[in-house]
XYZ file of N, CA, C and O in Angstrom:
540
model
N 83.472 116.871 87.102
C 84.881 116.565 87.218
C 85.190 115.211 86.587
O 86.194 115.058 85.909
N 84.325 114.251 86.829
C 84.531 112.900 86.301
C 84.691 112.928 84.780
O 85.605 112.325 84.234
N 83.839 113.675 84.105
C 83.879 113.724 82.645
C 85.092 114.484 82.128
O 85.593 114.187 81.051
N 85.569 115.468 82.882
C 86.738 116.221 82.426
C 88.037 115.456 82.656
O 88.987 115.611 81.898
N 88.094 114.630 83.697
C 89.311 113.871 83.988
C 89.460 112.628 83.122
O 90.557 112.287 82.693
N 88.364 111.934 82.892
C 88.429 110.645 82.209
C 87.401 110.576 81.081
O 86.209 110.716 81.329
N 87.847 110.331 79.852
C 86.898 110.154 78.747
C 86.021 108.927 79.003
O 86.418 108.030 79.744
N 84.851 108.868 78.387
C 83.919 107.763 78.651
C 84.460 106.380 78.287
O 83.991 105.382 78.801
N 85.445 106.276 77.418
C 85.984 104.973 77.013
C 87.190 104.539 77.864
O 87.840 103.552 77.571
N 87.460 105.252 78.948
C 88.580 104.918 79.826
C 88.339 103.564 80.493
O 87.254 103.291 80.996
N 89.363 102.746 80.511
C 89.258 101.437 81.156
C 89.569 101.547 82.645
O 90.222 102.475 83.097
N 89.126 100.556 83.388
C 89.404 100.454 84.823
C 90.925 100.446 85.018
O 91.658 99.813 84.255
N 91.399 101.158 86.039
C 92.837 101.284 86.292
C 93.463 100.020 86.865
O 94.685 99.885 86.844
N 92.674 99.102 87.360
C 93.216 97.876 87.947
C 93.829 97.023 86.832
O 93.178 96.777 85.811
N 95.092 96.613 86.994
C 95.758 95.830 85.951
C 94.959 94.602 85.527
O 94.359 93.923 86.344
N 94.964 94.386 84.237
C 94.316 93.241 83.589
C 92.789 93.301 83.590
O 92.136 92.398 83.100
N 92.187 94.363 84.134
C 90.730 94.517 84.083
C 90.377 95.133 82.732
O 90.940 96.154 82.341
N 89.454 94.529 82.019
C 89.079 94.988 80.679
C 87.819 95.851 80.682
O 87.396 96.344 79.649
N 87.202 96.034 81.864
C 85.956 96.793 81.932
C 86.206 98.299 81.798
O 87.265 98.799 82.163
N 85.195 98.997 81.319
C 85.252 100.453 81.309
C 84.989 100.953 82.724
O 84.283 100.311 83.499
N 85.557 102.114 83.041
C 85.351 102.646 84.383
C 83.921 103.139 84.551
O 83.280 103.566 83.593
N 83.416 103.036 85.747
C 82.095 103.546 86.100
C 82.181 104.507 87.280
O 81.352 105.372 87.436
N 83.186 104.311 88.121
C 83.326 105.105 89.338
C 84.693 105.770 89.371
O 85.639 105.300 88.746
N 84.781 106.839 90.139
C 86.059 107.474 90.411
C 86.401 107.139 91.857
O 85.681 107.518 92.779
N 87.457 106.385 92.021
C 87.885 105.937 93.348
C 88.850 106.950 93.951
O 89.664 107.547 93.243
N 88.760 107.163 95.262
C 89.656 108.070 95.983
C 90.639 107.239 96.805
O 90.251 106.656 97.810
N 91.923 107.177 96.422
C 92.901 106.413 97.197
C 93.025 106.903 98.644
O 93.134 106.110 99.558
N 93.016 108.215 98.835
C 93.011 108.778 100.187
C 91.580 109.238 100.440
O 91.137 110.270 99.931
N 90.842 108.438 101.199
C 89.420 108.708 101.389
C 89.178 110.029 102.114
O 90.066 110.559 102.779
N 87.977 110.541 101.979
C 87.621 111.790 102.671
C 87.737 111.632 104.176
O 88.142 112.545 104.878
N 87.434 110.446 104.688
C 87.539 110.205 106.129
C 88.985 110.294 106.609
O 89.239 110.567 107.778
N 89.938 110.089 105.700
C 91.358 110.144 106.050
C 92.003 111.465 105.633
O 93.214 111.606 105.680
N 91.194 112.404 105.185
C 91.714 113.724 104.825
C 91.870 113.971 103.346
O 92.420 114.992 102.944
N 91.400 113.068 102.506
C 91.509 113.248 101.063
C 90.415 114.153 100.527
O 89.415 114.421 101.186
N 90.617 114.641 99.322
C 89.657 115.528 98.672
C 89.071 114.841 97.446
O 89.803 114.231 96.665
N 87.765 114.972 97.262
C 87.140 114.371 96.084
C 87.342 115.238 94.844
O 87.051 114.811 93.750
N 87.855 116.446 95.011
C 88.062 117.329 93.866
C 89.518 117.371 93.410
O 89.844 118.066 92.456
N 90.406 116.647 94.079
C 91.822 116.624 93.717
C 92.054 115.578 92.632
O 91.851 114.389 92.864
N 92.488 115.985 91.434
C 92.714 115.018 90.354
C 93.755 113.947 90.715
O 93.670 112.826 90.228
N 94.717 114.292 91.585
C 95.725 113.313 92.000
C 95.156 112.282 92.965
O 95.806 111.292 93.275
N 93.948 112.521 93.452
C 93.280 111.598 94.366
C 92.094 110.930 93.670
O 91.126 110.555 94.303
N 92.181 110.817 92.355
C 91.089 110.252 91.562
C 91.614 109.177 90.633
O 92.569 109.403 89.887
N 90.993 108.012 90.695
C 91.399 106.880 89.858
C 90.138 106.275 89.236
O 89.182 105.973 89.942
N 90.142 106.082 87.904
C 88.969 105.469 87.271
C 88.955 103.957 87.510
O 89.935 103.274 87.228
N 87.875 103.451 88.066
C 87.746 102.011 88.305
C 86.331 101.548 87.958
O 85.388 102.332 87.977
N 86.226 100.271 87.647
C 84.903 99.698 87.400
C 84.182 99.544 88.742
O 84.790 99.618 89.808
N 82.906 99.327 88.691
C 82.105 99.205 89.912
C 82.573 98.053 90.775
O 82.649 98.153 91.996
N 82.913 96.919 90.142
C 83.363 95.740 90.897
C 84.621 96.045 91.702
O 84.718 95.727 92.883
N 85.606 96.670 91.059
C 86.853 96.954 91.762
C 86.687 98.079 92.779
O 87.355 98.076 93.814
N 85.804 99.017 92.516
C 85.551 100.067 93.511
C 84.970 99.444 94.779
O 85.377 99.778 95.892
N 84.054 98.508 94.615
C 83.486 97.814 95.773
C 84.546 96.983 96.486
O 84.610 96.954 97.714
N 85.390 96.323 95.712
C 86.444 95.492 96.294
C 87.453 96.341 97.071
O 87.937 95.946 98.130
N 87.762 97.528 96.567
C 88.724 98.403 97.232
C 88.203 98.938 98.567
O 88.992 99.290 99.437
N 86.890 98.968 98.756
C 86.356 99.408 100.045
C 86.684 98.410 101.154
O 86.662 98.764 102.334
N 87.014 97.164 100.779
C 87.400 96.152 101.760
C 88.889 96.248 102.108
O 89.391 95.463 102.897
N 89.592 97.191 101.494
C 91.007 97.480 101.730
C 91.908 96.259 101.547
O 92.646 95.868 102.451
N 91.910 95.678 100.343
C 92.814 94.551 100.099
C 94.264 95.021 100.046
O 94.545 96.176 99.695
N 95.180 94.130 100.375
C 96.603 94.450 100.368
C 97.064 94.941 99.000
O 97.854 95.870 98.897
N 96.550 94.339 97.922
C 96.969 94.751 96.583
C 96.587 96.196 96.296
O 97.255 96.874 95.519
N 95.538 96.708 96.935
C 95.143 98.107 96.748
C 96.195 99.062 97.271
O 96.508 100.082 96.640
N 96.780 98.728 98.423
C 97.857 99.558 98.979
C 99.126 99.427 98.146
O 99.827 100.407 97.901
N 99.426 98.227 97.696
C 100.651 98.012 96.917
C 100.629 98.756 95.589
O 101.667 99.141 95.081
N 99.456 98.941 95.005
C 99.349 99.661 93.738
C 99.014 101.142 93.941
O 98.730 101.841 92.992
N 99.049 101.606 95.185
C 98.736 102.994 95.534
C 97.305 103.369 95.153
O 96.994 104.531 94.932
N 96.435 102.364 95.086
C 95.010 102.630 94.882
C 94.334 102.906 96.218
O 93.202 103.369 96.269
N 95.033 102.598 97.304
C 94.616 102.935 98.658
C 95.807 103.582 99.347
O 96.941 103.163 99.141
N 95.552 104.583 100.143
C 96.622 105.306 100.824
C 96.281 105.389 102.306
O 95.163 105.746 102.676
N 97.261 105.062 103.136
C 97.083 105.178 104.579
C 97.048 106.647 104.989
O 97.676 107.493 104.358
N 96.336 106.938 106.065
C 96.254 108.327 106.533
C 97.592 108.839 107.043
O 97.846 110.031 107.033
N 98.486 107.939 107.455
C 99.792 108.363 107.951
C 100.788 108.632 106.831
O 101.893 109.092 107.067
N 100.408 108.335 105.592
C 101.300 108.541 104.448
C 101.624 110.024 104.298
O 100.735 110.862 104.240
N 102.904 110.347 104.268
C 103.337 111.750 104.199
C 103.760 112.180 102.796
O 104.070 113.332 102.572
N 103.785 111.239 101.871
C 104.179 111.555 100.504
C 103.075 112.377 99.848
O 101.902 112.031 99.956
N 103.424 113.480 99.165
C 102.394 114.289 98.497
C 101.584 113.464 97.498
O 102.112 112.553 96.850
N 100.301 113.787 97.371
C 99.417 113.041 96.479
C 99.914 113.057 95.040
O 99.752 112.081 94.314
N 100.527 114.151 94.605
C 101.034 114.229 93.230
C 102.122 113.180 93.001
O 102.173 112.552 91.936
N 102.986 112.974 93.982
C 104.045 111.960 93.865
C 103.427 110.565 93.863
O 103.790 109.712 93.057
N 102.484 110.336 94.772
C 101.811 109.034 94.819
C 101.075 108.756 93.509
O 101.088 107.628 93.016
N 100.443 109.781 92.947
C 99.729 109.602 91.682
C 100.700 109.234 90.567
O 100.401 108.378 89.728
N 101.869 109.839 90.569
C 102.883 109.531 89.562
C 103.361 108.084 89.700
O 103.471 107.365 88.704
N 103.650 107.672 90.916
C 104.078 106.289 91.158
C 102.955 105.325 90.779
O 103.191 104.294 90.156
N 101.715 105.674 91.140
C 100.569 104.819 90.811
C 100.460 104.648 89.296
O 100.277 103.540 88.805
N 100.577 105.741 88.557
C 100.485 105.643 87.099
C 101.584 104.747 86.540
O 101.351 103.948 85.642
N 102.789 104.858 87.091
C 103.900 104.022 86.639
C 103.633 102.551 86.942
O 103.808 101.688 86.094
N 103.193 102.262 88.155
C 102.920 100.872 88.535
C 101.803 100.273 87.692
O 101.881 99.126 87.261
N 100.756 101.046 87.463
C 99.619 100.541 86.697
C 99.959 100.412 85.217
O 99.516 99.485 84.548
N 100.765 101.334 84.692
C 101.144 101.271 83.278
C 102.060 100.084 83.014
O 101.958 99.434 81.981
N 102.952 99.810 83.947
C 103.883 98.694 83.794
C 103.211 97.351 84.040
O 103.780 96.322 83.706
N 102.027 97.371 84.644
C 101.340 96.146 85.057
C 102.287 95.254 85.854
O 102.391 94.049 85.644
N 103.013 95.897 86.766
C 103.943 95.187 87.632
C 103.183 94.191 88.500
O 102.183 94.549 89.104
N 103.637 92.936 88.564
C 102.963 91.978 89.452
C 102.986 92.484 90.896
O 103.992 93.028 91.352
N 101.890 92.342 91.590
C 101.758 92.860 92.947
C 102.852 92.323 93.864
O 103.364 93.041 94.720
N 103.261 91.082 93.669
C 104.283 90.505 94.543
C 105.655 91.147 94.333
O 106.554 90.960 95.139
N 105.840 91.917 93.264
C 107.109 92.600 93.007
C 107.121 94.034 93.523
O 108.002 94.816 93.192
N 106.140 94.393 94.340
C 106.048 95.738 94.894
C 106.190 95.646 96.403
O 105.581 94.794 97.038
N 107.023 96.505 96.978
C 107.237 96.509 98.423
C 107.333 97.950 98.910
O 107.579 98.868 98.126
N 107.165 98.145 100.201
C 107.257 99.471 100.795
C 108.722 99.820 101.022
O 109.446 99.082 101.683
N 109.178 100.934 100.460
C 110.555 101.383 100.632
C 110.576 102.432 101.739
O 109.939 103.483 101.617
N 111.282 102.147 102.809
C 111.332 103.095 103.929
C 112.206 104.306 103.616
O 112.047 105.344 104.244
N 113.084 104.183 102.660
C 113.884 105.340 102.269
C 113.016 106.334 101.498
O 112.985 107.517 101.784
N 112.281 105.827 100.512
C 111.413 106.679 99.695
C 110.094 106.995 100.406
O 109.407 107.945 100.051
N 109.738 106.151 101.392
C 108.472 106.248 102.113
C 107.271 106.109 101.177
O 106.311 106.859 101.243
N 107.389 105.133 100.292
C 106.321 104.909 99.325
C 106.432 103.478 98.798
O 107.494 102.862 98.868
N 105.343 102.922 98.290
C 105.378 101.605 97.666
C 106.101 101.739 96.339
O 105.788 102.605 95.530
N 107.103 100.899 96.094
C 107.889 100.956 94.861
C 108.166 99.539 94.374
O 107.992 98.570 95.102
N 108.636 99.422 93.143
C 109.026 98.134 92.598
C 110.265 97.661 93.352
O 111.189 98.439 93.600
N 110.271 96.404 93.747
C 111.402 95.840 94.485
C 112.663 95.999 93.638
O 112.668 95.727 92.445
N 113.724 96.495 94.272
C 114.995 96.659 93.582
C 115.142 97.976 92.845
O 116.095 98.160 92.109
N 114.217 98.923 93.043
C 114.362 100.223 92.367
C 115.595 100.953 92.892
O 116.127 100.624 93.947
N 116.050 101.947 92.164
C 117.228 102.718 92.568
C 116.815 103.917 93.395
O 116.132 104.812 92.908
N 117.231 103.926 94.666
C 117.029 105.098 95.522
C 118.198 106.054 95.296
O 119.233 105.677 94.754
N 118.039 107.305 95.718
C 119.136 108.270 95.609
C 120.351 107.808 96.404
O 121.495 108.070 96.048
N 120.096 107.139 97.533
C 121.181 106.571 98.320
C 120.989 105.075 98.359
O 119.885 104.576 98.182
N 122.034 104.377 98.579
C 121.954 102.919 98.621
C 121.273 102.491 99.916
O 121.787 102.730 100.999
N 120.079 101.878 99.856
C 119.400 101.458 101.076
C 120.070 100.237 101.693
O 120.637 99.415 100.985
N 120.014 100.163 103.030
C 120.510 98.950 103.668
C 119.424 97.883 103.576
O 118.332 98.140 103.117
N 119.730 96.677 104.012
C 118.790 95.569 103.824
C 117.482 95.743 104.580
O 116.470 95.182 104.215
N 117.467 96.566 105.634
C 116.234 96.794 106.386
C 115.381 97.898 105.774
O 114.253 98.091 106.148
N 115.938 98.648 104.828
C 115.215 99.787 104.280
C 114.008 99.364 103.470
O 112.955 99.964 103.546
N 114.156 98.332 102.654
C 113.050 97.875 101.825
C 112.514 96.577 102.414
O 113.249 95.632 102.587
N 111.248 96.582 102.758
C 110.618 95.364 103.255
C 109.188 95.331 102.750
O 108.669 96.346 102.308
N 108.565 94.215 102.828
C 107.253 94.059 102.200
C 106.125 94.443 103.138
O 105.300 93.641 103.494
N 106.059 95.688 103.522
C 104.958 96.162 104.335
C 105.164 97.595 104.763
O 106.280 98.093 104.730
N 104.079 98.273 105.109
C 104.188 99.652 105.553
C 104.807 99.717 106.948
O 104.942 98.684 107.610
N 105.199 100.902 107.402
C 105.769 101.013 108.739
C 104.780 100.517 109.790
O 103.584 100.691 109.657
N 105.304 99.883 110.807
C 104.445 99.441 111.906
C 104.141 100.640 112.794
O 104.722 101.710 112.640
N 103.243 100.473 113.731
C 102.926 101.543 114.669
C 104.171 101.972 115.433
O 104.357 103.135 115.740
N 105.055 101.015 115.727
C 106.291 101.331 116.429
C 107.168 102.239 115.581
O 107.719 103.215 116.062
N 107.284 101.957 114.274
C 108.082 102.793 113.372
C 107.531 104.215 113.336
O 108.272 105.179 113.354
N 106.212 104.335 113.256
C 105.590 105.668 113.196
C 105.853 106.416 114.490
O 106.179 107.600 114.475
N 105.752 105.733 115.632
C 105.971 106.368 116.919
C 107.401 106.879 117.025
O 107.651 107.972 117.492
N 108.373 106.062 116.552
C 109.775 106.471 116.609
C 110.042 107.676 115.742
O 110.816 108.551 116.101
N 109.399 107.780 114.564
C 109.598 108.911 113.688
C 109.068 110.199 114.289
O 109.612 111.268 114.072
N 107.993 110.115 115.055
C 107.392 111.309 115.638
C 108.156 111.800 116.847
O 108.033 112.929 117.255
N 108.982 110.939 117.454
C 109.737 111.309 118.659
C 110.876 112.242 118.333
O 111.403 112.308 117.305
């Protein structure tokens, strides 16, 4: 699968990294319900960044290189957003969690409806937010 998804000269997906990829990283890990055979759950990364992503840095979530198990957005949509964020090389500080879209997006993006000031904030839903949604 690795060879069919990514040619051998593919660079690491982490912005500004010049290394060639060595590993295929899974944003939604198998422990959280992800599949290692889903192309939308596969990102080419160098060994250094794959190791760094196992420590779950905040920038990994902001670039959709890591996905929380509570994330309800389909992997295909997350993969599309991830490709856009990585292609644009958007600075990590310009990415925030949009509660309307329920996904990490560039700050100031256009939602289908005009979000109120509480809709976009710089972090995923808290446990309280998740509990309220399930009620």
